[in-house]
GROMACS .gro file of C-alpha atoms in nm:
model
  347
    1MET     CA    1  -0.006  -0.002  -0.007
    2ASN     CA    2   0.151   0.332  -0.108
    3ILE     CA    3   0.114   0.624   0.137
    4ARG     CA    4   0.154   0.974  -0.021
    5LYS     CA    5   0.043   1.334  -0.027
    6LEU     CA    6  -0.197   1.417  -0.315
    7GLU     CA    7  -0.120   1.687  -0.574
    8GLN     CA    8  -0.382   1.965  -0.561
    9SER     CA    9  -0.524   1.856  -0.877
   10GLU     CA   10  -0.594   1.515  -0.737
   11HIS     CA   11  -0.803   1.622  -0.428
   12GLU     CA   12  -1.131   1.557  -0.602
   13LYS     CA   13  -1.049   1.182  -0.614
   14THR     CA   14  -1.117   1.144  -0.235
   15ARG     CA   15  -1.470   1.248  -0.265
   16ILE     CA   16  -1.588   0.892  -0.348
   17LEU     CA   17  -1.432   0.766  -0.017
   18TRP     CA   18  -1.581   1.049   0.169
   19GLU     CA   19  -1.936   0.972   0.037
   20GLU     CA   20  -1.885   0.612   0.123
   21ILE     CA   21  -1.749   0.665   0.480
   22PHE     CA   22  -1.947   0.976   0.598
   23PHE     CA   23  -2.263   0.903   0.417
   24GLU     CA   24  -2.469   1.136   0.637
   25ASP     CA   25  -2.302   1.432   0.480
   26THR     CA   26  -2.536   1.595   0.211
   27LYS     CA   27  -2.443   1.662  -0.153
   28GLU     CA   28  -2.472   2.041  -0.083
   29PHE     CA   29  -2.207   2.011   0.198
   30LEU     CA   30  -1.975   1.814  -0.014
   31ASP     CA   31  -2.010   2.047  -0.307
   32TYR     CA   32  -1.903   2.312  -0.069
   33TYR     CA   33  -1.623   2.132   0.073
   34TYR     CA   34  -1.485   2.014  -0.270
   35SER     CA   35  -1.511   2.353  -0.419
   36VAL     CA   36  -1.371   2.571  -0.124
   37LYS     CA   37  -1.189   2.381   0.135
   38ILE     CA   38  -0.976   2.171  -0.104
   39ARG     CA   39  -0.820   2.468  -0.270
   40GLU     CA   40  -0.583   2.518   0.014
   41ASN     CA   41  -0.569   2.190   0.219
   42ARG     CA   42  -0.355   1.881   0.193
   43ILE     CA   43  -0.479   1.532   0.167
   44TYR     CA   44  -0.268   1.218   0.247
   45VAL     CA   45  -0.388   0.892   0.114
   46ALA     CA   46  -0.325   0.500   0.124
   47GLU     CA   47  -0.379   0.363  -0.226
   48ASP     CA   48  -0.299   0.085  -0.455
   49GLU     CA   49  -0.371  -0.013  -0.802
   50ASP     CA   50  -0.741  -0.049  -0.713
   51GLY     CA   51  -0.784   0.321  -0.575
   52ILE     CA   52  -0.781   0.512  -0.250
   53HIS     CA   53  -0.868   0.311   0.069
   54ALA     CA   54  -0.770   0.560   0.342
   55MET     CA   55  -0.733   0.939   0.380
   56LEU     CA   56  -0.653   1.218   0.601
   57HIS     CA   57  -0.712   1.591   0.538
   58LEU     CA   58  -0.526   1.881   0.692
   59ASN     CA   59  -0.724   2.210   0.666
   60PRO     CA   60  -0.523   2.519   0.741
   61TYR     CA   61  -0.630   2.777   1.012
   62THR     CA   62  -0.449   3.072   1.175
   63ILE     CA   63  -0.493   3.043   1.542
   64MET     CA   64  -0.464   3.329   1.798
   65VAL     CA   65  -0.270   3.233   2.108
   66ASN     CA   66  -0.246   3.490   2.365
   67GLY     CA   67  -0.242   3.761   2.094
   68LYS     CA   68   0.008   3.587   1.880
   69GLU     CA   69  -0.078   3.436   1.536
   70CYS     CA   70   0.032   3.088   1.465
   71LYS     CA   71  -0.041   2.846   1.171
   72SER     CA   72  -0.208   2.520   1.252
   73ASN     CA   73  -0.397   2.252   1.079
   74TYR     CA   74  -0.734   2.109   1.164
   75ILE     CA   75  -0.717   1.728   1.095
   76VAL     CA   76  -1.049   1.610   0.937
   77ALA     CA   77  -1.193   1.332   0.726
   78VAL     CA   78  -0.981   1.055   0.869
   79ALA     CA   79  -1.138   0.765   0.700
   80THR     CA   80  -1.041   0.397   0.592
   81GLN     CA   81  -1.268   0.171   0.388
   82GLU     CA   82  -1.399  -0.118   0.623
   83LYS     CA   83  -1.203  -0.401   0.466
   84TYR     CA   84  -0.869  -0.219   0.495
   85ARG     CA   85  -0.905  -0.123   0.871
   86HIS     CA   86  -0.678  -0.256   1.141
   87GLN     CA   87  -0.386  -0.261   0.904
   88GLY     CA   88  -0.215   0.045   1.042
   89LEU     CA   89  -0.307   0.279   0.763
   90MET     CA   90  -0.434   0.546   0.972
   91SER     CA   91  -0.123   0.522   1.192
   92ARG     CA   92   0.084   0.567   0.884
   93LEU     CA   93  -0.120   0.869   0.754
   94LEU     CA   94  -0.110   1.042   1.089
   95GLN     CA   95   0.264   0.990   1.141
   96ILE     CA   96   0.357   1.122   0.791
   97ALA     CA   97   0.127   1.427   0.834
   98LEU     CA   98   0.283   1.493   1.181
   99LYS     CA   99   0.636   1.470   1.059
  100GLU     CA  100   0.563   1.716   0.770
  101MET     CA  101   0.407   1.963   1.004
  102TYR     CA  102   0.705   1.936   1.237
  103GLU     CA  103   0.942   2.032   0.946
  104GLU     CA  104   0.710   2.339   0.895
  105ARG     CA  105   0.741   2.425   1.268
  106ILE     CA  106   0.366   2.405   1.318
  107ALA     CA  107   0.316   2.447   1.702
  108PHE     CA  108   0.023   2.210   1.755
  109THR     CA  109  -0.251   2.050   1.561
  110PHE     CA  110  -0.618   1.972   1.665
  111LEU     CA  111  -0.905   1.768   1.559
  112MET     CA  112  -1.266   1.651   1.659
  113PRO     CA  113  -1.252   1.282   1.730
  114ALA     CA  114  -1.500   1.023   1.642
  115ALA     CA  115  -1.371   0.848   1.976
  116GLU     CA  116  -1.113   0.969   2.215
  117ALA     CA  117  -0.942   0.616   2.236
  118ILE     CA  118  -0.848   0.642   1.863
  119TYR     CA  119  -0.609   0.923   1.903
  120THR     CA  120  -0.482   0.899   2.281
  121PRO     CA  121  -0.207   0.656   2.160
  122PHE     CA  122  -0.078   0.934   1.921
  123ASP     CA  123  -0.059   1.180   2.219
  124PHE     CA  124  -0.362   1.375   2.140
  125ARG     CA  125  -0.554   1.508   2.437
  126PHE     CA  126  -0.877   1.703   2.489
  127ILE     CA  127  -0.816   2.072   2.539
  128TYR     CA  128  -1.172   2.234   2.482
  129GLU     CA  129  -1.523   2.162   2.615
  130GLN     CA  130  -1.820   2.310   2.421
  131LYS     CA  131  -2.107   2.456   2.612
  132VAL     CA  132  -2.460   2.344   2.473
  133GLY     CA  133  -2.813   2.457   2.536
  134TYR     CA  134  -3.144   2.492   2.373
  135ILE     CA  135  -3.361   2.800   2.300
  136LYS     CA  136  -3.698   2.863   2.145
  137GLY     CA  137  -3.764   3.183   1.941
  138SER     CA  138  -3.929   3.485   2.121
  139LYS     CA  139  -4.187   3.711   1.952
  140LYS     CA  140  -4.128   4.024   2.153
  141GLN     CA  141  -4.161   4.347   1.961
  142LEU     CA  142  -3.817   4.480   1.848
  143GLY     CA  143  -3.698   4.827   1.940
  144GLU     CA  144  -3.733   5.112   1.687
  145HIS     CA  145  -3.368   5.108   1.582
  146ILE     CA  146  -3.323   4.720   1.611
  147LEU     CA  147  -3.268   4.515   1.282
  148ILE     CA  148  -3.218   4.151   1.256
  149GLU     CA  149  -3.092   4.037   0.909
  150GLU     CA  150  -2.897   3.770   0.734
  151MET     CA  151  -2.528   3.849   0.670
  152GLN     CA  152  -2.417   3.917   0.315
  153GLU     CA  153  -2.077   3.886   0.177
  154LYS     CA  154  -2.032   4.266   0.176
  155ASP     CA  155  -2.074   4.247   0.557
  156ALA     CA  156  -1.775   4.013   0.612
  157GLN     CA  157  -1.520   4.273   0.714
  158GLU     CA  158  -1.753   4.445   0.970
  159VAL     CA  159  -1.866   4.105   1.125
  160ALA     CA  160  -1.494   3.988   1.135
  161LYS     CA  161  -1.385   4.297   1.325
  162PHE     CA  162  -1.676   4.279   1.570
  163VAL     CA  163  -1.620   3.918   1.654
  164GLN     CA  164  -1.247   3.926   1.661
  165ASP     CA  165  -1.253   4.219   1.916
  166HIS     CA  166  -1.505   4.026   2.118
  167LEU     CA  167  -1.312   3.695   2.119
  168ARG     CA  168  -0.985   3.877   2.199
  169GLU     CA  169  -1.138   4.020   2.523
  170ARG     CA  170  -1.272   3.679   2.647
  171TYR     CA  171  -1.035   3.407   2.510
  172ASN     CA  172  -0.677   3.338   2.464
  173VAL     CA  173  -0.692   3.062   2.197
  174PHE     CA  174  -0.927   3.089   1.904
  175ALA     CA  175  -0.936   3.082   1.519
  176LYS     CA  176  -0.842   3.425   1.379
  177ARG     CA  177  -1.146   3.606   1.250
  178ASP     CA  178  -1.098   3.796   0.917
  179VAL     CA  179  -1.276   3.855   0.604
  180SER     CA  180  -1.181   3.527   0.439
  181TYR     CA  181  -1.297   3.332   0.755
  182TYR     CA  182  -1.640   3.479   0.741
  183GLN     CA  183  -1.652   3.434   0.358
  184MET     CA  184  -1.575   3.067   0.413
  185VAL     CA  185  -1.817   3.009   0.711
  186LEU     CA  186  -2.103   3.189   0.520
  187GLU     CA  187  -2.062   2.931   0.232
  188GLU     CA  188  -2.021   2.656   0.479
  189GLN     CA  189  -2.358   2.757   0.653
  190LYS     CA  190  -2.535   2.792   0.319
  191ALA     CA  191  -2.455   2.440   0.239
  192GLN     CA  192  -2.645   2.328   0.549
  193ASN     CA  193  -2.950   2.537   0.462
  194GLY     CA  194  -2.838   2.811   0.697
  195GLY     CA  195  -2.640   3.138   0.700
  196ILE     CA  196  -2.503   3.395   0.958
  197CYS     CA  197  -2.764   3.613   1.135
  198ILE     CA  198  -2.662   3.954   1.256
  199LEU     CA  199  -2.826   4.198   1.498
  200ARG     CA  200  -2.795   4.575   1.443
  201ASP     CA  201  -2.888   4.871   1.666
  202ASP     CA  202  -2.889   5.209   1.509
  203GLY     CA  203  -2.681   5.055   1.202
  204LYS     CA  204  -2.410   4.903   1.410
  205ILE     CA  205  -2.361   4.534   1.463
  206ARG     CA  206  -2.436   4.426   1.819
  207GLY     CA  207  -2.450   4.056   1.775
  208CYS     CA  208  -2.425   3.759   1.544
  209VAL     CA  209  -2.480   3.381   1.528
  210PHE     CA  210  -2.421   3.101   1.284
  211PHE     CA  211  -2.724   2.880   1.197
  212ALA     CA  212  -2.793   2.545   1.006
  213ARG     CA  213  -3.131   2.420   0.928
  214GLU     CA  214  -3.029   2.088   0.788
  215GLY     CA  215  -3.249   1.828   0.978
  216GLU     CA  216  -3.223   1.959   1.352
  217CYS     CA  217  -3.197   2.338   1.374
  218GLU     CA  218  -2.871   2.443   1.529
  219LEU     CA  219  -2.720   2.780   1.627
  220ARG     CA  220  -2.344   2.820   1.682
  221GLU     CA  221  -2.109   3.070   1.867
  222PRO     CA  222  -2.375   3.334   1.946
  223VAL     CA  223  -2.166   3.647   2.003
  224PHE     CA  224  -2.314   3.977   2.154
  225GLU     CA  225  -2.207   4.319   2.269
  226LYS     CA  226  -2.282   4.343   2.637
  227GLY     CA  227  -2.647   4.414   2.695
  228TYR     CA  228  -2.779   4.253   2.380
  229GLU     CA  229  -2.772   3.891   2.464
  230ALA     CA  230  -3.153   3.889   2.518
  231TYR     CA  231  -3.204   3.932   2.143
  232LEU     CA  232  -3.090   3.577   2.073
  233GLY     CA  233  -3.460   3.475   2.118
  234GLU     CA  234  -3.566   3.717   1.855
  235MET     CA  235  -3.293   3.608   1.631
  236THR     CA  236  -3.403   3.246   1.685
  237GLU     CA  237  -3.760   3.335   1.594
  238ARG     CA  238  -3.630   3.495   1.267
  239ILE     CA  239  -3.425   3.172   1.190
  240ALA     CA  240  -3.649   2.889   1.310
  241LYS     CA  241  -3.987   3.026   1.388
  242ASP     CA  242  -4.157   2.797   1.632
  243ARG     CA  243  -3.871   2.522   1.636
  244THR     CA  244  -3.651   2.471   1.922
  245CYS     CA  245  -3.286   2.517   1.831
  246LYS     CA  246  -2.973   2.357   1.986
  247VAL     CA  247  -2.710   2.619   2.067
  248LEU     CA  248  -2.348   2.529   2.049
  249ALA     CA  249  -2.057   2.715   2.205
  250TRP     CA  250  -2.308   2.928   2.400
  251GLU     CA  251  -2.151   3.123   2.698
  252ASP     CA  252  -2.481   3.148   2.886
  253GLU     CA  253  -2.620   3.006   3.208
  254ARG     CA  254  -2.891   2.830   2.992
  255ALA     CA  255  -2.618   2.619   2.841
  256LYS     CA  256  -2.634   2.330   3.098
  257GLU     CA  257  -2.443   2.064   2.906
  258LYS     CA  258  -2.062   2.058   2.843
  259ARG     CA  259  -1.909   1.818   2.595
  260PRO     CA  260  -1.540   1.772   2.517
  261ILE     CA  261  -1.498   1.813   2.145
  262ILE     CA  262  -1.149   1.922   2.047
  263MET     CA  263  -0.834   1.729   2.108
  264ALA     CA  264  -0.486   1.865   2.024
  265ARG     CA  265  -0.142   1.744   1.989
  266ILE     CA  266   0.193   1.929   2.018
  267VAL     CA  267   0.396   1.914   1.699
  268HIS     CA  268   0.697   2.128   1.734
  269MET     CA  269   0.765   2.156   2.098
  270GLU     CA  270   1.001   2.463   2.080
  271ALA     CA  271   0.747   2.654   1.860
  272PHE     CA  272   0.467   2.558   2.109
  273LEU     CA  273   0.670   2.701   2.412
  274GLU     CA  274   0.731   3.023   2.225
  275LEU     CA  275   0.355   3.087   2.219
  276PHE     CA  276   0.352   3.153   2.594
  277ASP     CA  277   0.433   3.500   2.750
  278ILE     CA  278   0.741   3.387   2.950
  279THR     CA  279   0.755   3.551   3.282
  280GLU     CA  280   0.955   3.470   3.612
  281ASP     CA  281   0.650   3.287   3.729
  282CYS     CA  282   0.666   3.019   3.459
  283GLU     CA  283   1.040   2.973   3.469
  284GLN     CA  284   1.100   2.591   3.464
  285GLU     CA  285   1.292   2.309   3.299
  286PHE     CA  286   1.202   1.958   3.187
  287TYR     CA  287   1.293   1.676   2.945
  288ILE     CA  288   1.031   1.587   2.670
  289GLU     CA  289   0.972   1.231   2.550
  290ASP     CA  290   0.790   1.202   2.214
  291PRO     CA  291   0.770   0.854   2.071
  292ILE     CA  292   0.649   0.976   1.718
  293LEU     CA  293   0.828   1.299   1.664
  294GLU     CA  294   1.174   1.198   1.808
  295ALA     CA  295   1.317   1.546   1.704
  296ASN     CA  296   1.111   1.685   1.997
  297ASN     CA  297   1.318   1.464   2.248
  298GLY     CA  298   1.538   1.658   2.455
  299PHE     CA  299   1.583   1.912   2.734
  300TYR     CA  300   1.404   2.232   2.758
  301ARG     CA  301   1.459   2.540   2.975
  302ILE     CA  302   1.214   2.822   2.998
  303GLU     CA  303   1.401   3.124   3.140
  304LYS     CA  304   1.268   3.459   3.280
  305SER     CA  305   1.483   3.629   3.014
  306LYS     CA  306   1.180   3.534   2.796
  307LYS     CA  307   1.359   3.276   2.597
  308VAL     CA  308   1.317   2.902   2.539
  309HIS     CA  309   1.645   2.693   2.536
  310ALA     CA  310   1.615   2.339   2.368
  311GLU     CA  311   1.889   2.093   2.378
  312ARG     CA  312   1.847   1.781   2.170
  313CYS     CA  313   1.973   1.471   2.359
  314ALA     CA  314   1.875   1.112   2.347
  315LYS     CA  315   1.847   1.073   2.731
  316PRO     CA  316   1.735   1.293   3.006
  317GLU     CA  317   1.992   1.393   3.285
  318ASP     CA  318   1.963   1.215   3.625
  319GLY     CA  319   1.730   1.400   3.850
  320LYS     CA  320   1.564   1.611   3.569
  321ARG     CA  321   1.189   1.630   3.536
  322ILE     CA  322   1.064   1.399   3.255
  323MET     CA  323   0.734   1.496   3.076
  324LYS     CA  324   0.553   1.311   2.803
  325VAL     CA  325   0.477   1.527   2.507
  326ALA     CA  326   0.101   1.476   2.570
  327ASP     CA  327   0.135   1.592   2.921
  328ALA     CA  328   0.295   1.919   2.805
  329LEU     CA  329  -0.039   2.022   2.688
  330ARG     CA  330  -0.125   2.079   3.045
  331LEU     CA  331   0.075   2.406   3.012
  332PHE     CA  332  -0.232   2.535   2.841
  333GLU     CA  333  -0.428   2.458   3.146
  334GLU     CA  334  -0.177   2.570   3.403
  335ASN     CA  335  -0.092   2.901   3.232
  336GLU     CA  336  -0.393   3.145   3.310
  337LYS     CA  337  -0.310   3.346   3.014
  338VAL     CA  338  -0.381   3.085   2.752
  339ASN     CA  339  -0.649   2.849   2.926
  340HIS     CA  340  -0.947   3.009   2.781
  341ILE     CA  341  -1.010   2.819   2.453
  342PHE     CA  342  -1.270   2.856   2.186
  343LEU     CA  343  -1.238   2.624   1.889
  344ASN     CA  344  -1.574   2.541   1.731
  345GLU     CA  345  -1.464   2.492   1.360
  346VAL     CA  346  -1.657   2.223   1.163
  347VAL     CA  347  -1.421   2.130   0.881
   0.00000   0.00000   0.00000
């Protein structure tokens, strides 16, 4: 079985496998994915003379970490035909993807697992829980200057600035919101019989929410200027009328459910540590063990001089703290400046 990265012109070949494995996805959603996302992503496959039998996609995102931009990849569409499972194909695909990302100095990668147990052996760990609740539309009379409307492509820059400013105040790790991000998400939501709903007061954006009406009605990432949160009910009425909607990534006391959805893995240890604002309080040293990306193995020293020193060595010195690469993700949790995470991307 040959493992390789496809040329951009070959990406369309994987659609047959996607339709076979992820049969619940609609034609409209796949038309979106194979016209938009494959323009810039990477796809690794396992194939022989009979065709492609397994695949893994890397979709690029710019992630904000404590005010710094870093390139990352969202791993999606990890799939193997049933008769070719349990032959190590996924492991080989994942390892080649991780090694190529290491060469590019990608700090970390992330995914939404079908099952946690699949990815823990590869040193992925959960880093983000999504809050979930339910809401039904409200028919209260809107104020004189309040307007609820669906976002158009011309609104992308205004919406991006509104949400980016909001997320920067509340979270330390999130996907960068710019014009291209909202153009992409708008197409993604339309492919699910949805869109992006925005709230204006006196012409200025005060809130927005993604929505999909494919089967169950879902709202995602409601974001509001303080004091305008109550209008989500009116927006829901506009979107779904009398239907009750599930609300994902809802920072509200009505969101009673929490579900872990995003796992991450450190790819380039030194690049990962450089994302932190190094102060005297986080000065420490440790030895990292990484069974897959052996180039990460070595001794790391974080100094109050705001520098990360890495010494590649095969074995830790006696008495030195040893840390598995998966455990190093706890640095996200331990550092109060980067433990507020908001990652809700679909593909």
